[in-house]
PDB file of C-alpha atoms in Angstrom:
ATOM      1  CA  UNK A 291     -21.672  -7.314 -13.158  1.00 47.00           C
ATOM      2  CA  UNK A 292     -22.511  -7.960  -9.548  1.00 41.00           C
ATOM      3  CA  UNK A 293     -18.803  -7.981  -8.657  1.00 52.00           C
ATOM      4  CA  UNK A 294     -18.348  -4.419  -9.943  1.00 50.00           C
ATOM      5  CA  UNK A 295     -21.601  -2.506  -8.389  1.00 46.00           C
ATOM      6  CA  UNK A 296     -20.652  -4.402  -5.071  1.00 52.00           C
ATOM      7  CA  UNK A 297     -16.934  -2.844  -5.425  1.00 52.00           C
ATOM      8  CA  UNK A 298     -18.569   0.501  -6.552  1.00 53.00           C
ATOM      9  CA  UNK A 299     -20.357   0.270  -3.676  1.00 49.00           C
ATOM     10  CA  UNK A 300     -17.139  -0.299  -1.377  1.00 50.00           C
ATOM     11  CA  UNK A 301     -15.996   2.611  -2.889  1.00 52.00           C
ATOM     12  CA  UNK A 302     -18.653   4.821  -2.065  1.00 52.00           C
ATOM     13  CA  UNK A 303     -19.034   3.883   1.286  1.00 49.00           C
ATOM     14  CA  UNK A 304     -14.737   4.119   1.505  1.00 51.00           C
ATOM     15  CA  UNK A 305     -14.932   7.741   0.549  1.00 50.00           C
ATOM     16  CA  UNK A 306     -17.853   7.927   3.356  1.00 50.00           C
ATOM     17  CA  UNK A 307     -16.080   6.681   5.739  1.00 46.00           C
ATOM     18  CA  UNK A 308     -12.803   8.832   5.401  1.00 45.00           C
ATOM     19  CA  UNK A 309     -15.045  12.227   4.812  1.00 46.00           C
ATOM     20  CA  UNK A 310     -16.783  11.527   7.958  1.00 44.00           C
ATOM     21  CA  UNK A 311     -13.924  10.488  10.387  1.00 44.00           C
ATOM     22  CA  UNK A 312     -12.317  13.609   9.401  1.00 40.00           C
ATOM     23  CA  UNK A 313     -15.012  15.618   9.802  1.00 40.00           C
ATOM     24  CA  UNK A 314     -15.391  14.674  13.452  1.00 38.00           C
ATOM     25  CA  UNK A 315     -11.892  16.876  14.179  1.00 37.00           C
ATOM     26  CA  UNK A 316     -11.068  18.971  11.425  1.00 35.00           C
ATOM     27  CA  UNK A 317     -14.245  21.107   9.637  1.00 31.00           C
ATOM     28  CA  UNK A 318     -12.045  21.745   6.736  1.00 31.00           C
ATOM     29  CA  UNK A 319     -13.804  19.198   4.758  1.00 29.00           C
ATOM     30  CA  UNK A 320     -10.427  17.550   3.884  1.00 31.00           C
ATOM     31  CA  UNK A 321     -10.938  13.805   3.371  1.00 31.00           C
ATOM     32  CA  UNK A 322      -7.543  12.638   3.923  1.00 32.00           C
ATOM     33  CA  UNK A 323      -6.604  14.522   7.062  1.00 34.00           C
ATOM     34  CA  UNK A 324      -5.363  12.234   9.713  1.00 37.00           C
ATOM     35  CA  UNK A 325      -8.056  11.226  12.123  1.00 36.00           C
ATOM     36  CA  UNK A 326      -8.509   8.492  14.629  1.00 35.00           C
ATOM     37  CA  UNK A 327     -10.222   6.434  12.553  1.00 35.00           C
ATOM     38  CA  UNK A 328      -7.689   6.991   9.577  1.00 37.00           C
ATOM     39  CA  UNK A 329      -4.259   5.590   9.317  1.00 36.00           C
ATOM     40  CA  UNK A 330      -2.515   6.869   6.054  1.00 38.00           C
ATOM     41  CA  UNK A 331      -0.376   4.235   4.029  1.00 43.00           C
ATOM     42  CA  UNK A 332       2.649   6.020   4.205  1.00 43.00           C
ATOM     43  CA  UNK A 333       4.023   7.571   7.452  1.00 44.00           C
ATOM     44  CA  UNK A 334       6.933   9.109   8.923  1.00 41.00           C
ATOM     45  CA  UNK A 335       9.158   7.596  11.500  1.00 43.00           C
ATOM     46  CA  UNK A 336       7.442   9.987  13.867  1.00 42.00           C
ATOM     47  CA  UNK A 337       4.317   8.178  13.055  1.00 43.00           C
ATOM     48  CA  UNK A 338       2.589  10.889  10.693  1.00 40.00           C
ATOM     49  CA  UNK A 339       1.913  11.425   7.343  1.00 40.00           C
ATOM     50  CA  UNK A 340       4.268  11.162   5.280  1.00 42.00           C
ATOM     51  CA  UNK A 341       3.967  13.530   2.158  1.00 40.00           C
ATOM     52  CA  UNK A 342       6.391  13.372  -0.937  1.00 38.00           C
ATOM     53  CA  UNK A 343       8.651  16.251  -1.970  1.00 38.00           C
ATOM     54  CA  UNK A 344       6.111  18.304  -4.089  1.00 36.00           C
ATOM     55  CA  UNK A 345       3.977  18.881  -1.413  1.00 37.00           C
ATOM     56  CA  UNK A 346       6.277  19.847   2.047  1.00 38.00           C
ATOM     57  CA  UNK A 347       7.544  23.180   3.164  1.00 38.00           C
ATOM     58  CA  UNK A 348       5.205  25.756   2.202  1.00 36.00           C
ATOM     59  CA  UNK A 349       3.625  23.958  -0.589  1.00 40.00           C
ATOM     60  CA  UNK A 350       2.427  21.712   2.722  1.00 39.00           C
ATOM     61  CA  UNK A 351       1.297  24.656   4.744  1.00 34.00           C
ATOM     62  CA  UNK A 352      -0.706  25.830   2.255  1.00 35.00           C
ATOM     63  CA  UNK A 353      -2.402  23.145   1.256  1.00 40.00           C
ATOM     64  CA  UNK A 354      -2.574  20.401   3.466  1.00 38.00           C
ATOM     65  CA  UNK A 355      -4.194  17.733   1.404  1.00 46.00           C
ATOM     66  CA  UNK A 356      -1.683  15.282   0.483  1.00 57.00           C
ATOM     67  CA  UNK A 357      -0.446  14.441  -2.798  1.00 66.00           C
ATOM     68  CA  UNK A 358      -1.269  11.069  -3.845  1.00 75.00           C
ATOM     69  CA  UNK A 359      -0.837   9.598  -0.461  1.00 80.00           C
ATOM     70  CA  UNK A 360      -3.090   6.983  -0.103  1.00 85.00           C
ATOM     71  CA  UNK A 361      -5.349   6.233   3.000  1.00 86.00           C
ATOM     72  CA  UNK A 362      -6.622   3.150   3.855  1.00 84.00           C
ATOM     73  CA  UNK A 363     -10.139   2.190   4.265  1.00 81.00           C
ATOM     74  CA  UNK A 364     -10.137   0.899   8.206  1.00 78.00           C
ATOM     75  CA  UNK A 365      -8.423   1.004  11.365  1.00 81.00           C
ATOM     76  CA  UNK A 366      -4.683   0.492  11.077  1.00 84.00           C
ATOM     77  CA  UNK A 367      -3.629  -0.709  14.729  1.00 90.00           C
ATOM     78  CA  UNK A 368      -0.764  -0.008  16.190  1.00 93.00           C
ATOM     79  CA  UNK A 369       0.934  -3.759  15.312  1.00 93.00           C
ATOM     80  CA  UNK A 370       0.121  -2.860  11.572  1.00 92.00           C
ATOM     81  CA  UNK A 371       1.612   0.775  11.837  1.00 92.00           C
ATOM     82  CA  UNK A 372       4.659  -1.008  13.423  1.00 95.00           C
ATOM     83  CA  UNK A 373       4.994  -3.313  10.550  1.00 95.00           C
ATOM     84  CA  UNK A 374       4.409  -0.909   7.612  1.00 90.00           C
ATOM     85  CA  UNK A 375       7.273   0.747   9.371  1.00 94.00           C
ATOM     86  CA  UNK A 376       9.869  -1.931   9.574  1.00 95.00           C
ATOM     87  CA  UNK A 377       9.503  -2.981   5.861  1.00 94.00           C
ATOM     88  CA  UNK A 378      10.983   1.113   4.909  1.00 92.00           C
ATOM     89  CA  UNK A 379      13.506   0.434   7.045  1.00 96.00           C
ATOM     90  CA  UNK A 380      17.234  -1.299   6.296  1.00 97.00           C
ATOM     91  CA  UNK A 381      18.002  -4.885   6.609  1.00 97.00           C
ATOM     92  CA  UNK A 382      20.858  -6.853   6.380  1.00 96.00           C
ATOM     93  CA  UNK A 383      21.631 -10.526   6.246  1.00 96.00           C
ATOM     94  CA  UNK A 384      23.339 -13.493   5.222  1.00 96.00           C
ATOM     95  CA  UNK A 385      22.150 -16.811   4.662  1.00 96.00           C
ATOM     96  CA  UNK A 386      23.426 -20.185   3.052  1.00 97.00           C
ATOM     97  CA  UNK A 387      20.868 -22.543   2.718  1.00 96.00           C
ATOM     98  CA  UNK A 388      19.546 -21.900   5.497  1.00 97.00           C
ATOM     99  CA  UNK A 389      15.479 -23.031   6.333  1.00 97.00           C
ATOM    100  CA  UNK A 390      13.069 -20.257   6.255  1.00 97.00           C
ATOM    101  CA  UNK A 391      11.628 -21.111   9.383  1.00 97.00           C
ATOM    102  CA  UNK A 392      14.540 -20.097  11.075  1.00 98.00           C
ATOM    103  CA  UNK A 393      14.893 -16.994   8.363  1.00 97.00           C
ATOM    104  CA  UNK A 394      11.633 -16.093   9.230  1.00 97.00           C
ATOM    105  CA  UNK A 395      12.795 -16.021  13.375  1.00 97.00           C
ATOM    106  CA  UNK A 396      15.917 -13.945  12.585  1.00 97.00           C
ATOM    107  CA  UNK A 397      13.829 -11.487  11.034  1.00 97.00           C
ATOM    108  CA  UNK A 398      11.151 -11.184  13.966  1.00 96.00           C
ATOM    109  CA  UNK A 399      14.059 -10.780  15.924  1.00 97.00           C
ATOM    110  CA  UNK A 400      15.826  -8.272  13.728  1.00 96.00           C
ATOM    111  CA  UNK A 401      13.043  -5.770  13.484  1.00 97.00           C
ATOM    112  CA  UNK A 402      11.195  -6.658  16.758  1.00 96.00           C
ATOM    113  CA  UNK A 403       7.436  -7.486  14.342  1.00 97.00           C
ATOM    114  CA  UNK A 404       5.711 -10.080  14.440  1.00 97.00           C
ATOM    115  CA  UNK A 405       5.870 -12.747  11.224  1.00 97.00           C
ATOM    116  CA  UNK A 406       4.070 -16.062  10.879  1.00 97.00           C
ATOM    117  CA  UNK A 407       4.222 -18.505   7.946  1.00 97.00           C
ATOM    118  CA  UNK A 408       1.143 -19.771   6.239  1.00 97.00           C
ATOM    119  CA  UNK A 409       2.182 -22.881   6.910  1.00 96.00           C
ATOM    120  CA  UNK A 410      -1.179 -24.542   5.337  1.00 96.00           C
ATOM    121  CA  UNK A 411      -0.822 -22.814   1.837  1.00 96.00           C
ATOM    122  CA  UNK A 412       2.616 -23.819   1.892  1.00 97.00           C
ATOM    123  CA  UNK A 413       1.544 -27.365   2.502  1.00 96.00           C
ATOM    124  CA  UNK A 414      -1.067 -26.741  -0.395  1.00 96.00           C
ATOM    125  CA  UNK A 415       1.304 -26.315  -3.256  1.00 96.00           C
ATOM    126  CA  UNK A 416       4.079 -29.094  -1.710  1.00 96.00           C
ATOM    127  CA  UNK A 417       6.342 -26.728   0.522  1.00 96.00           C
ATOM    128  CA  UNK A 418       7.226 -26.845   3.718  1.00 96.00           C
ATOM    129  CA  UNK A 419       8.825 -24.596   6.461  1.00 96.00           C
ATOM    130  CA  UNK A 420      11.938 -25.783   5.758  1.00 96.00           C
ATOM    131  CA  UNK A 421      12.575 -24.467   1.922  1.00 96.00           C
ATOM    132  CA  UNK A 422      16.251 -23.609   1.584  1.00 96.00           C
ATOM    133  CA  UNK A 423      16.654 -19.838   1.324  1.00 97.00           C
ATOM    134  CA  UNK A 424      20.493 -18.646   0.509  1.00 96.00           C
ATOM    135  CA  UNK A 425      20.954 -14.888   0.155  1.00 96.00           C
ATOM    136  CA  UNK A 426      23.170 -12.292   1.384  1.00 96.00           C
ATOM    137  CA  UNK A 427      21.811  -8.467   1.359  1.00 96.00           C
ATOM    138  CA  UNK A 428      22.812  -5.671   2.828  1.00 94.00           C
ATOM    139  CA  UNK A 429      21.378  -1.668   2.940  1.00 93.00           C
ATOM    140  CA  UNK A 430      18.396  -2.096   1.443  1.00 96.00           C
ATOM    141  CA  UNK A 431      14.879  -2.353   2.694  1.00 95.00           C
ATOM    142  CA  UNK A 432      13.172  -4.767   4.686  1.00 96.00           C
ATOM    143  CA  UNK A 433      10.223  -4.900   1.857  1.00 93.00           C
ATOM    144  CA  UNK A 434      12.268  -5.239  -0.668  1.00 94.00           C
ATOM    145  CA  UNK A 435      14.439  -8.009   1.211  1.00 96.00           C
ATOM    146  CA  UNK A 436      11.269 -10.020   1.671  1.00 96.00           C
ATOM    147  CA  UNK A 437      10.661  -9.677  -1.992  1.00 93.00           C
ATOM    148  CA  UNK A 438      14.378 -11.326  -2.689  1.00 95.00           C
ATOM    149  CA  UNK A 439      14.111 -14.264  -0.474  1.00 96.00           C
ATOM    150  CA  UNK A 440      10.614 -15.287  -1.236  1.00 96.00           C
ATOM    151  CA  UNK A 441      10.532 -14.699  -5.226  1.00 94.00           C
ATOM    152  CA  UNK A 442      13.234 -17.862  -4.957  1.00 94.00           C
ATOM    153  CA  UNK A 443      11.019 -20.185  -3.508  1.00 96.00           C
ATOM    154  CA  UNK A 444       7.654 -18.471  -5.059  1.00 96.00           C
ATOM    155  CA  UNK A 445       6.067 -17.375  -1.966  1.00 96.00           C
ATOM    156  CA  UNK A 446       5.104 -13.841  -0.968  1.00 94.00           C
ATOM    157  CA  UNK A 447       3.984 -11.592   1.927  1.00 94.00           C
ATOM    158  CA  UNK A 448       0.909  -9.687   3.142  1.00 93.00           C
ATOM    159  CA  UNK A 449      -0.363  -8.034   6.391  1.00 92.00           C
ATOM    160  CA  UNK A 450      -3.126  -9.753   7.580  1.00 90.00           C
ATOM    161  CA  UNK A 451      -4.650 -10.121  11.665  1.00 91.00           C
ATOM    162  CA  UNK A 452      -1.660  -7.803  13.078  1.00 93.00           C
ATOM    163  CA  UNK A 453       1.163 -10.169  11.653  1.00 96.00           C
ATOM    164  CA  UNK A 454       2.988  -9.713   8.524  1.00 97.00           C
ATOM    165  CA  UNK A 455       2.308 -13.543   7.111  1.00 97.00           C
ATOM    166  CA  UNK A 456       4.583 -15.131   4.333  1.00 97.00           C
ATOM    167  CA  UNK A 457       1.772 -17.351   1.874  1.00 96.00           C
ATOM    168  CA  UNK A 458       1.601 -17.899  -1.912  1.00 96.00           C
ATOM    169  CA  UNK A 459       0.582 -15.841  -4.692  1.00 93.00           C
ATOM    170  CA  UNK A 460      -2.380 -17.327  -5.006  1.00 92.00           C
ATOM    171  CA  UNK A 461      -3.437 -16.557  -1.501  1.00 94.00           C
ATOM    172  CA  UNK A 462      -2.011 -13.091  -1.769  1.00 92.00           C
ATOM    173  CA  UNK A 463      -4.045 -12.082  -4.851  1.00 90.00           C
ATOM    174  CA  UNK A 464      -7.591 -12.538  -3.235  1.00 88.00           C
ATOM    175  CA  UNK A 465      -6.386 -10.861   0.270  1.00 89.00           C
ATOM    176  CA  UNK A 466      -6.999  -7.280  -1.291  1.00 91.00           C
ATOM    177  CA  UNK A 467      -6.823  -3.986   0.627  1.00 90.00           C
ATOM    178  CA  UNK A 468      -8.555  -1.092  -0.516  1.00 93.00           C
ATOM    179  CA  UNK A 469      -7.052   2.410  -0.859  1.00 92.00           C
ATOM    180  CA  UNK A 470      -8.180   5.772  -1.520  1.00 93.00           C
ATOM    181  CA  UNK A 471      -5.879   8.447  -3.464  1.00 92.00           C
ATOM    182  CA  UNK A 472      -6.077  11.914  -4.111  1.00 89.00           C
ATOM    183  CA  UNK A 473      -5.036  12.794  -7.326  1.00 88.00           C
ATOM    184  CA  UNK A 474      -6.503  16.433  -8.193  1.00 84.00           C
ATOM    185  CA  UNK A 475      -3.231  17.810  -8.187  1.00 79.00           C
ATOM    186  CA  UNK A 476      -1.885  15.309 -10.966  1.00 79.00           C
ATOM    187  CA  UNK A 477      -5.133  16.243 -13.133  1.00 74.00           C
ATOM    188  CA  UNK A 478      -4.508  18.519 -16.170  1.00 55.00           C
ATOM    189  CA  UNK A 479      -5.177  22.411 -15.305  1.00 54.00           C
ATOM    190  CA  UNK A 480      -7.606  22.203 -17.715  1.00 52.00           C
ATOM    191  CA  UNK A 481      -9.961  19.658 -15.927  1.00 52.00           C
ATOM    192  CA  UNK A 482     -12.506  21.070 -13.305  1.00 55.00           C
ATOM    193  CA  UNK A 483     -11.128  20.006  -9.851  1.00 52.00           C
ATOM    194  CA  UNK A 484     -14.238  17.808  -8.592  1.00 50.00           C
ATOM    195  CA  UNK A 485     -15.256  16.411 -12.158  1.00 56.00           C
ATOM    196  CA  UNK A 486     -12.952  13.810 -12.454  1.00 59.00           C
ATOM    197  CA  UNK A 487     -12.825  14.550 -16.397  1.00 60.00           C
ATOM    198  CA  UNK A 488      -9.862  13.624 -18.885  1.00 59.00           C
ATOM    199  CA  UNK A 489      -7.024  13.881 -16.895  1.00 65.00           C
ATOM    200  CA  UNK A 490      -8.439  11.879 -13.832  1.00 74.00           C
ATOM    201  CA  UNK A 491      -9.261   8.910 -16.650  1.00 80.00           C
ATOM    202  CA  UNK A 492      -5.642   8.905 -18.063  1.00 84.00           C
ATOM    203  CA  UNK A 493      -4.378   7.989 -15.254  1.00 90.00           C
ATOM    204  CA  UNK A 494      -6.479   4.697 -14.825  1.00 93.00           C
ATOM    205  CA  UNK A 495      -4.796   2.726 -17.777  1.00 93.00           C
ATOM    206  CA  UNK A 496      -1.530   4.116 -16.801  1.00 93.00           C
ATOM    207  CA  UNK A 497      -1.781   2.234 -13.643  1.00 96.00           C
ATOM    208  CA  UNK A 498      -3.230  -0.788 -14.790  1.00 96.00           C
ATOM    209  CA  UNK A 499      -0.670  -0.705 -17.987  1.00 95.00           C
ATOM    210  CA  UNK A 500       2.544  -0.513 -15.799  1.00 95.00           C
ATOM    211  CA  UNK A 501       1.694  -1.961 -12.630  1.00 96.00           C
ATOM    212  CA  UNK A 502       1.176  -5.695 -12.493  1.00 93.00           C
ATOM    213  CA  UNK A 503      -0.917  -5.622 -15.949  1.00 96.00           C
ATOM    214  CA  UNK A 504      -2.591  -9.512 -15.021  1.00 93.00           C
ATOM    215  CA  UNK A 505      -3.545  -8.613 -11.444  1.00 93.00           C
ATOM    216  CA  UNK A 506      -6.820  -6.158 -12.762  1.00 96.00           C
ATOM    217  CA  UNK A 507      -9.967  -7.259 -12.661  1.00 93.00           C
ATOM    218  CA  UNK A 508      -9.972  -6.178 -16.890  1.00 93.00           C
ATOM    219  CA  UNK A 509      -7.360  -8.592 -17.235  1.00 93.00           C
ATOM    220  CA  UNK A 510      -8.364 -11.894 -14.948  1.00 91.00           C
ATOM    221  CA  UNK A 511      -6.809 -10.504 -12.124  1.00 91.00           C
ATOM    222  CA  UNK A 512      -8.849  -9.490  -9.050  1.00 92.00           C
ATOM    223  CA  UNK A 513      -7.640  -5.620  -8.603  1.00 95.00           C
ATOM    224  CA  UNK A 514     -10.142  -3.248  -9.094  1.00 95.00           C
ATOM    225  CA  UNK A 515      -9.652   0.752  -9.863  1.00 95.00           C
ATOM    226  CA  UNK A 516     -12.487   3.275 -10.281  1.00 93.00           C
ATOM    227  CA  UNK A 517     -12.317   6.968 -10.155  1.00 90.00           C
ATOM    228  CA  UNK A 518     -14.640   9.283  -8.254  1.00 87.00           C
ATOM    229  CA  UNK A 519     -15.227  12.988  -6.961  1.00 84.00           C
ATOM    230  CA  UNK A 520     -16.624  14.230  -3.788  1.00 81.00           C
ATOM    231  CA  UNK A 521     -16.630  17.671  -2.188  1.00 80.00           C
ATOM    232  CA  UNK A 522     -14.123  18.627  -5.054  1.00 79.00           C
ATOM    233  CA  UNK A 523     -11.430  16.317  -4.625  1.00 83.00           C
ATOM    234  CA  UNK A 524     -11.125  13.880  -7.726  1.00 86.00           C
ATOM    235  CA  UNK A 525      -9.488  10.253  -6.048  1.00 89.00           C
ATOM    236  CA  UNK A 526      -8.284   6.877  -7.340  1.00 93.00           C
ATOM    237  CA  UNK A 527     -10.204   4.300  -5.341  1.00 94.00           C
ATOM    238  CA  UNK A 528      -7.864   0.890  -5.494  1.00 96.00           C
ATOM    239  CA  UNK A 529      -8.409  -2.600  -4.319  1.00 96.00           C
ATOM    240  CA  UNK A 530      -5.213  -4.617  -4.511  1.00 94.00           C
ATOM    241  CA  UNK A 531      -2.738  -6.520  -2.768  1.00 91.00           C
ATOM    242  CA  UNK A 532      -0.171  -4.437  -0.474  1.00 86.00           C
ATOM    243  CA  UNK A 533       2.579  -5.504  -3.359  1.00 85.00           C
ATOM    244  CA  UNK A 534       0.564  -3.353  -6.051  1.00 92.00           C
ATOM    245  CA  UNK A 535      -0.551  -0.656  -3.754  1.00 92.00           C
ATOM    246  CA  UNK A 536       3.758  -0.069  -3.093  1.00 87.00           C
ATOM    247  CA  UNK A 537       4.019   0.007  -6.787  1.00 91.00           C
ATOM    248  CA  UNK A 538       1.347   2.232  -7.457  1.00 94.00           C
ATOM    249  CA  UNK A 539       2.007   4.862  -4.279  1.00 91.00           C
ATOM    250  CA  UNK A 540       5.445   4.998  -6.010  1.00 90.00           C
ATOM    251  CA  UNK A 541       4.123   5.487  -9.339  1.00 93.00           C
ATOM    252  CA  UNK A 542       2.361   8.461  -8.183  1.00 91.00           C
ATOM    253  CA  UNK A 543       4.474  10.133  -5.969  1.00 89.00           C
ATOM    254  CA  UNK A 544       7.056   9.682  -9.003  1.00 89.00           C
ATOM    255  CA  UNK A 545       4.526  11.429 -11.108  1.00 88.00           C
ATOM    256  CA  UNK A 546       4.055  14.068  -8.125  1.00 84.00           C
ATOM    257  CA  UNK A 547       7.458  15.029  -8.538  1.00 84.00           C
ATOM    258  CA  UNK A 548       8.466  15.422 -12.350  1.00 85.00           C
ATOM    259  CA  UNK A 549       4.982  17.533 -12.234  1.00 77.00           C
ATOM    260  CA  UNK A 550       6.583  19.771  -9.539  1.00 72.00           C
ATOM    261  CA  UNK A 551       2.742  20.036  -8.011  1.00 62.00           C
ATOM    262  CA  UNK A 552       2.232  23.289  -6.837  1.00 48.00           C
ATOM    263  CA  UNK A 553       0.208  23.722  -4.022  1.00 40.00           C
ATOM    264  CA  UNK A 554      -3.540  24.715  -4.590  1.00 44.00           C
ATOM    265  CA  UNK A 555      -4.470  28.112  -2.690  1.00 42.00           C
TER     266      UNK A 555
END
């Protein structure tokens, strides 16, 4: 009980904090505007927003809230930016048993970020620095390279102090990140923008029933998802792991699309 009002709470005071920061520069009462104080998830390689197809061209200039891209609650400094950027972009390597330490080093090299190993968790569940990692990939994403090499010797990634930094699951799953996304343009045209009514709901258990089921609080896990309205914009507030956030900003934008979201005038 005291777990959930304190992350009601967070998500209150998330919603606060991304109304107000963009209130500072743009009057438009538009809580996910881009403001100093706001880095969204998702970005261009220009460094801005990056909105999916249903909502560019004149759909965009129209209506400049974004469709279900999600903005983070926090600063996201520049080193973070830089890193969210090299995991969309290609990778390619080719390893034969090869020690992740020095896997780890041709990556930093590779895409110029900075990546440590938790070399303490490692050393918690019996593995060391030197786990054998043989793979060979080519033209895909950096991301989903990472997911490749380290689902072979159970270890996974997060961003955490400016570094991306390769741990366990079990370290992952309590290192949560909480995200705000608008989703009034995904809510039934029979809902009340602002109300957060029937469609809003549906989309909860769709989430938690196709996105890493065990990670949600309902389940054991530690993700939490809660659904709120302010100044007419309903929004999915999410606390997860950067793995589950991915999965869930695709999710979205997927549902974005097949919806063809018009934009609202």
């Amino acid at each position: 009980m005291f777990r959930t009002l304190s992350l009601c709470v967070v998500a209150l005071v998330a919603v606060l904090f991304v109304t107000i920061g963009t209130k500072a520069d743009e009057p438009s009462l538009d809580p996910f505007a881009e403001s100093p104080g706001n880095a969204p998830f998702a970005e261009s390689d220009d460094g801005r927003s990056a909105s999916p197809s249903c909502c560019r061209s004149s759909s965009e200039r129209t209506h400049k809230r974004r469709c279900c891209v999600p903005v983070k609650l926090g600063r996201v400094s520049r080193s973070e930016r830089r890193i969210l950027k090299a995991l969309r972009t290609p990778t390619e390597l080719n390893f034969l048993e090869t020690p992740l330490r020095d896997v780890v080093d041709y990556l930093k090299e590779y895409h110029e970020i900075e990546i440590q190993i938790d070399a303490v968790a490692l050393d918690d569940v019996g593995l060391t620095l030197d786990e054998q990692i043989t793979k060979q990939l080519k033209g895909i994403s950096l991301q989903s390279a990472l997911k490749l090499i380290l689902r072979d010797v159970d270890l996974t990634y997060i961003i955490q102090d400016e570094v991306l930094l390769i741990t366990i699951p079990e370290v992952a799953e309590y290192r949560l990140t909480t995200m705000i996304y608008p989703v009034t343009e995904l809510i039934a045209e029979g809902d009340r923008p602002g109300s957060f009514t029937t469609g809003g709901e549906a989309l909860i258990p769709l989430i938690t029933g196709m996105v890493w089921p065990r990670s949600w609080e309902d389940a054991g896990g530690s993700g939490w998802i809660g659904g709120v309205s302010f100044h007419g914009v309903d929004m999915l507030v999410i606390s997860q792991t950067m793995e589950v956030h991915n999965e869930v900003t695709e999710l979205l934008h997927s549902l974005c699309r097949v919806a063809k979201v018009p934009a609202r005038k």
